Each structure stands twice: as C-alpha cells, then as structure tokens.
Short mmCIF file of C-alpha atoms and ligand atoms in Angstrom, two decimals:
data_model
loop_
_atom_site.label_atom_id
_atom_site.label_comp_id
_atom_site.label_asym_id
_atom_site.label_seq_id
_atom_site.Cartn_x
_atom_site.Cartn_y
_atom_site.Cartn_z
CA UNK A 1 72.05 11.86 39.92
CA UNK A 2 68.56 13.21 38.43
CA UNK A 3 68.36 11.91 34.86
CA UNK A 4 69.11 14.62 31.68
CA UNK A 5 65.83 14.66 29.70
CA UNK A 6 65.05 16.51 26.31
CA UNK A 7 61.47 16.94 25.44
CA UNK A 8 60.94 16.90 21.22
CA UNK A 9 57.99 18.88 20.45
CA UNK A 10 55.96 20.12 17.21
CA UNK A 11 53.46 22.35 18.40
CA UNK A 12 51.34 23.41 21.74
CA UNK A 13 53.53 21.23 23.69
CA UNK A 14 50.99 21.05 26.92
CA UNK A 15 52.37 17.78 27.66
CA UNK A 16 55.62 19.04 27.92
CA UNK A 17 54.37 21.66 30.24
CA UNK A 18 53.25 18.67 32.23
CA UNK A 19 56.83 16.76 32.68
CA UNK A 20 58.38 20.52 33.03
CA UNK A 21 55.92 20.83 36.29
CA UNK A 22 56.60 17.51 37.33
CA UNK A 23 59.91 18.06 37.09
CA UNK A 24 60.13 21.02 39.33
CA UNK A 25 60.11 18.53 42.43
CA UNK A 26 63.17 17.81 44.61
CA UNK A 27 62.62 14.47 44.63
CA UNK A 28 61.52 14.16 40.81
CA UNK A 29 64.23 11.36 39.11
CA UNK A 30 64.86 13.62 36.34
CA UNK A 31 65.87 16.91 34.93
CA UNK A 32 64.26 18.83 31.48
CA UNK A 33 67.35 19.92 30.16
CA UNK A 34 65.83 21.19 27.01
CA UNK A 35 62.46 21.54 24.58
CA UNK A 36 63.93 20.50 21.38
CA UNK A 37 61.32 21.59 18.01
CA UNK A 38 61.66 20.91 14.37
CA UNK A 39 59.09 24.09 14.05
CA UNK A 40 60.49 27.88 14.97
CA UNK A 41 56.71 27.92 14.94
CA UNK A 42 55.93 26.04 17.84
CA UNK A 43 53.86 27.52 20.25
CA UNK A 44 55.07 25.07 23.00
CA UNK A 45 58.48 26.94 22.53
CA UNK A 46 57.04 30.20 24.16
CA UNK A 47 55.86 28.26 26.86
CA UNK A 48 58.88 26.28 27.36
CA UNK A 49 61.00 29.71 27.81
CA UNK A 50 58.35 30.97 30.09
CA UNK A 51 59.08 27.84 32.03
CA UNK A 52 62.98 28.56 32.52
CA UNK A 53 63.74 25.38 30.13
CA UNK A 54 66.50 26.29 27.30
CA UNK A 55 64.55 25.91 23.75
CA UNK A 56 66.65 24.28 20.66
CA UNK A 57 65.23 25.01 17.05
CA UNK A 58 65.92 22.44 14.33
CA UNK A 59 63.75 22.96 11.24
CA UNK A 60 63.17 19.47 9.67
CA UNK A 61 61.70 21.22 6.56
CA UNK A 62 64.62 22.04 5.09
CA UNK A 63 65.79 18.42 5.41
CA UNK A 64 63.07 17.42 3.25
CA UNK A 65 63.08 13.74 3.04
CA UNK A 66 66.63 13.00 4.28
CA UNK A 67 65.57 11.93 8.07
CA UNK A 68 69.06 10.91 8.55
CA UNK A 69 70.61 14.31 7.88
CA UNK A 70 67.90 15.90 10.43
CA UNK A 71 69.08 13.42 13.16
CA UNK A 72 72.56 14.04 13.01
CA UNK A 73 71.89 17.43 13.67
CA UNK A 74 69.32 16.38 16.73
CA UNK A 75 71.69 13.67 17.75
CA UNK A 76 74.79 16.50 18.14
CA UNK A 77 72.50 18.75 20.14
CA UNK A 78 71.55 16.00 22.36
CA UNK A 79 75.19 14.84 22.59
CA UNK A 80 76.10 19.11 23.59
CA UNK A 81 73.30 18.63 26.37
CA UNK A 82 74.31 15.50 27.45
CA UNK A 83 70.88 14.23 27.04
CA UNK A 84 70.22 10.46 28.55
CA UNK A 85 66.30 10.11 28.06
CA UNK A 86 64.04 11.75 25.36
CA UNK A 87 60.19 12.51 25.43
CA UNK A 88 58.31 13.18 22.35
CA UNK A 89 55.43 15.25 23.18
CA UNK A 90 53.96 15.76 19.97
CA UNK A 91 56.72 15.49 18.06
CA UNK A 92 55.36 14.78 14.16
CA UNK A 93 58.23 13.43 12.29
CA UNK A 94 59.40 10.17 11.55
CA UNK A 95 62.62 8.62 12.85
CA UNK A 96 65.21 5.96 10.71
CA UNK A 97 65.02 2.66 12.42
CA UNK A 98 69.32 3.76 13.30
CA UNK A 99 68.28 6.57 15.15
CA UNK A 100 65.38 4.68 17.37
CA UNK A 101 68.11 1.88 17.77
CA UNK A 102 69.99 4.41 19.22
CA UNK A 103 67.78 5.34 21.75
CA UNK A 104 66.49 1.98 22.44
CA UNK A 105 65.33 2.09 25.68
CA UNK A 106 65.70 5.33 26.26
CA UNK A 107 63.07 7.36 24.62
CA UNK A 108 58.93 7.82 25.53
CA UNK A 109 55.69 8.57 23.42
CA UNK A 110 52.87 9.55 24.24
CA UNK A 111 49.31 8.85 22.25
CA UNK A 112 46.03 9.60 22.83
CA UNK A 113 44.33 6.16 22.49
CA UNK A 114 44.85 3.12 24.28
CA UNK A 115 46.96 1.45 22.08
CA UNK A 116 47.62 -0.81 19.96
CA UNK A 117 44.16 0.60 18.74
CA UNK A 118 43.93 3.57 16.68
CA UNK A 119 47.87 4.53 16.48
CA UNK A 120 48.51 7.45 13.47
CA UNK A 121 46.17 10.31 12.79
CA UNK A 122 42.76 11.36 14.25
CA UNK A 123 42.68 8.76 16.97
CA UNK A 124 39.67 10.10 18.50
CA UNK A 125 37.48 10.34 15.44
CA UNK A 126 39.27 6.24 14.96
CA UNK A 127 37.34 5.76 18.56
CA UNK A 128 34.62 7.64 17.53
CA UNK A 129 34.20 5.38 14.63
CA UNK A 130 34.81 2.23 16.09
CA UNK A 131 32.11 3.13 18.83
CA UNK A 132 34.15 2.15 22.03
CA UNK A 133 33.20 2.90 25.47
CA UNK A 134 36.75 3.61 27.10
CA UNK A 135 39.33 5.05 25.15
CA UNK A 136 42.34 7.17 26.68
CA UNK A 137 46.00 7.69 26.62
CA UNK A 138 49.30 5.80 26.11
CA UNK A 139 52.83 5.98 27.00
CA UNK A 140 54.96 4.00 25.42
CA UNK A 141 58.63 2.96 24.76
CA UNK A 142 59.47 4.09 21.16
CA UNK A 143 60.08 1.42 18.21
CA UNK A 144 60.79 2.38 14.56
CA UNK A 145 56.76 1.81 13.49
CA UNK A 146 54.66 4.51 14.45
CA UNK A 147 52.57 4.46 17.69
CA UNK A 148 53.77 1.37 18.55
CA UNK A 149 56.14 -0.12 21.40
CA UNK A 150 56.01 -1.88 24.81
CA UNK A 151 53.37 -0.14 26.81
CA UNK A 152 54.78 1.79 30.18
CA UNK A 153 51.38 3.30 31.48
CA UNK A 154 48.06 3.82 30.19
CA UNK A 155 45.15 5.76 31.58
CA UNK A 156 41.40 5.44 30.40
CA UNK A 157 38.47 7.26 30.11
CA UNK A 158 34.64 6.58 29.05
CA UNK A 159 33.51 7.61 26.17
CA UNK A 160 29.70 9.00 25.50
CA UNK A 161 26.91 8.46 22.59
CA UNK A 162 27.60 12.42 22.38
CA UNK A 163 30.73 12.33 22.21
CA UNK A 164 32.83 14.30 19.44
CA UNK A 165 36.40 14.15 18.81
CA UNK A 166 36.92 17.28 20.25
CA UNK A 167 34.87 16.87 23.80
CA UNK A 168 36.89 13.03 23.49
CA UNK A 169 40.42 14.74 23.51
CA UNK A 170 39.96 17.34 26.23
CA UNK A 171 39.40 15.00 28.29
CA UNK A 172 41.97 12.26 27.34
CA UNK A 173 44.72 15.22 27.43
CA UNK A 174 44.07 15.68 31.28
CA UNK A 175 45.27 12.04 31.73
CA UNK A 176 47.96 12.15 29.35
CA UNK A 177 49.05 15.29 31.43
CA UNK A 178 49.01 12.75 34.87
CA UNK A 179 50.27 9.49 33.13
CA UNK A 180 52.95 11.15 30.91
CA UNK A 181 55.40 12.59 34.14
CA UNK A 182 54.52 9.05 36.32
CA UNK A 183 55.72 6.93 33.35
CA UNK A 184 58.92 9.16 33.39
CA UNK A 185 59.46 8.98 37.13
CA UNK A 186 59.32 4.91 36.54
CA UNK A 187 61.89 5.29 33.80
CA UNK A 188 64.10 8.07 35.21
CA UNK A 189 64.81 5.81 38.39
CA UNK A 190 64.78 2.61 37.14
CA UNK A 191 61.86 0.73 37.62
CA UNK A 192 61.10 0.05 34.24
CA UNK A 193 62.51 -3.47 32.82
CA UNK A 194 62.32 -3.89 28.83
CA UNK A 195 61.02 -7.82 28.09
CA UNK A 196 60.88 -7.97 24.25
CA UNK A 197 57.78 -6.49 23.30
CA UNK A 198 57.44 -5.98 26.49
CA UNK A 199 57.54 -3.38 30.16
CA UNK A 200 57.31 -4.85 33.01
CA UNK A 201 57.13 -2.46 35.98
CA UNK A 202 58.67 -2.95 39.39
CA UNK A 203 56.13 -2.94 42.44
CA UNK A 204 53.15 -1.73 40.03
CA UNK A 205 49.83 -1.81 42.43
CA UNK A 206 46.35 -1.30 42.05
CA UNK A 207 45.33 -4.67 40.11
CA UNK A 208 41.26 -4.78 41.31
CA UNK A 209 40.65 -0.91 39.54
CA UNK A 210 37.90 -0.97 37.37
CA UNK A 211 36.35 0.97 34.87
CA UNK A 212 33.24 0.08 32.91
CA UNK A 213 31.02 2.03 30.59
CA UNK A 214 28.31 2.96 30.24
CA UNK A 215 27.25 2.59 34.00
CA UNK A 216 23.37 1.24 33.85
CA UNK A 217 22.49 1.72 37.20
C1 GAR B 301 48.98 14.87 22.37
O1 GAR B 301 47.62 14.57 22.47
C2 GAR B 301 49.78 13.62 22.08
O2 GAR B 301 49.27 12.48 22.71
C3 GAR B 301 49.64 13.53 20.57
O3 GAR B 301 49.79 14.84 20.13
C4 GAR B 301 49.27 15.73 21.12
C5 GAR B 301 50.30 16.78 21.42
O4 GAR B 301 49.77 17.73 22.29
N1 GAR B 301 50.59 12.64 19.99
C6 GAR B 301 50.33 11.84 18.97
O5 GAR B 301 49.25 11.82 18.40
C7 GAR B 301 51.46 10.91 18.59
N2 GAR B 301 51.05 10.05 17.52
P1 GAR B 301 50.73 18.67 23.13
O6 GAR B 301 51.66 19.33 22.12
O7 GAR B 301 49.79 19.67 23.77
O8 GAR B 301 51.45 17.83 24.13
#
C-alpha cells in the first residue's frame, strides 16, 4: 500500500513539482494525495492542478496569530484525505509544538543549507557571509524549532568567491529537487529509523564520496 502524502506549500512550490514527478513511478512508495497552501496566491497551486494533484486552500491570514485554530482546520483536511506523511515544501508558517507532536515522525522539511548552519531566513546570503566553501540542501524530520530536526539526507554543493545568493540558490534548488523525493522514498517504505535526535538509515551506501572546495589543482 503506497503511502498518502500531502505536500504544504506557500509559494512556487518547485519542490513539490519534484516529489509530484517522483511520484508518478509504479514503484514510487508513496502517493501525493494533495498540495495543501495557506496562500490562494500560491503560484505552486497552478502548477499542482496542471499536475493532476487535487489543491486545498487554507488562508492562515485570517487566523492571525491563533496557530492552533489554523491547524484544526489543516488537521480536518488531512484527516478527509486520509493523509499519513506530510512534506513542507516551502511552507512559511509556524506550527504549535501539539501539532508537530502529532506528526512526529511523520512529516519532512526541506532547507536550503546544510544544516544545523544557517536555519531561518536568507540562508544563502548566511553562507555567503560566513564564507563557506560547500553549502547545499537539507531534509529533515520536523521538530517544533524552526529548521531543525534529525537529518534524513543532505546534498552539497561548492560554493565560489563570486558567488551571490542568487547564483548560490539555483544551484542548491537542483539538489533539493534530487534529495527531497529520495528522502521520501526512504520514509514512505520504511527505511528510516528515528534515534532521538537522530535518523539512522537502513543500508545507506556510498561512505568514501568526497567533496572538497576549492579544487587547487
Ligand atoms: C526551497 O528552497 C526550500 O528549501 C525553502 O523554500 C524554498 C521553496 O521553494 N525552505 C525554507 O527555507 C524552509 N526554511 P519551492 O516553493 O520552489 O519548493
């Protein structure tokens, strides 16, 4: 039995697109049931329908500050769709510490940084600033502080003097797009064991890869 997913989205949602591709494949562990966003504005939403995927609309703005009258309302759409794992895929609002209980377990983020450095806002311009040579993408198992969680997959990139945060993100998004769908495929058929602060994977590879920057020779 494929696993029911629901993808939580506030905006261009490409990295939705990239689980809703996955997705597609007989053999993929899990189903996109539906693109939930807390913006009618979302552009991901168009993309979403384009994709065959049924689109939910639940405005958080009117909700103002009362996160635990928004999830109710999230929490009975899930229930109608019979939702077992959630994505957020650029999903900006916060969660009660109830509501991540909830889904303990059970529900993904993804960040653009190799965490735990530079969680929150701008983490390319954080990179930028901190003058790292690899930087790259995160997936991660969702706790109630922000950008933070035992680690399922990362992927890295290098980063150059002429760099900008701009040039940085395009192309840490094409390995969110790879990393994002593998780390559900681990989750969606089990392979994924929670340790505390922990993920340990079963039958993860690949341990001599290497990636250093910047190359001298
Ligand atoms: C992605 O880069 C994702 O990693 C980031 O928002 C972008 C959404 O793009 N998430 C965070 O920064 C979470 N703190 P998308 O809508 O095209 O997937």
């Amino acid at each position: 039995m494929k696993r029911r997913v629901a993808i939580l989205i506030s905006g261009r949602g490409s990295n939705m697109v990239a689980l809703v591709e996955a997705a597609k494949a007989v053999d993929f562990p899990a189903e996109i049931v539906a693109v939930i966003s807390n913006r009618a504005d979302a552009p991901g939403l168009q993309r979403a329908s384009e994709a065959g995927v049924p689109t939910i609309v639940i405005e958080s703005k009117p909700f103002g500050k009362d996160r635990a009258g928004f999830e109710a309302v999230l929490q009975r759409a899930l229930d109608e769709k019979q939702v077992d794992l959630i994505c957020l895929g650029g999903f900006m609002r916060l969660f009660t510490a109830e509501f991540v209980q909830r889904w303990h377990g059970r529900m993904l983020n993804i960040h653009p940084s190799l965490l735990p450095s530079f969680p929150g806002l701008d983490p390319h311009g954080q990179a930028l600033r901190a003058g790292v040579k690899l930087s790259g993408a995160t997936v991660h198992f969702v706790i109630p502080e922000t950008d933070a969680g035992p680690i399922v997959m990362q992927g890295a990139v290098t980063v150059a003097d002429d760099d900008t945060a701009e040039t940085l993100a395009a192309r840490v998004i094409t390995i969110e797009h790879r990393i994002y769908p593998e780390a559900l495929r681990l989750l969606a058929s089990g392979k994924l064991k929670l340790e505390g602060d922990l993920c340990k994977v079963a039958g993860s590879a690949d341990r001599d890869a290497t990636l250093i920057s910047p190359r001298t020779i």
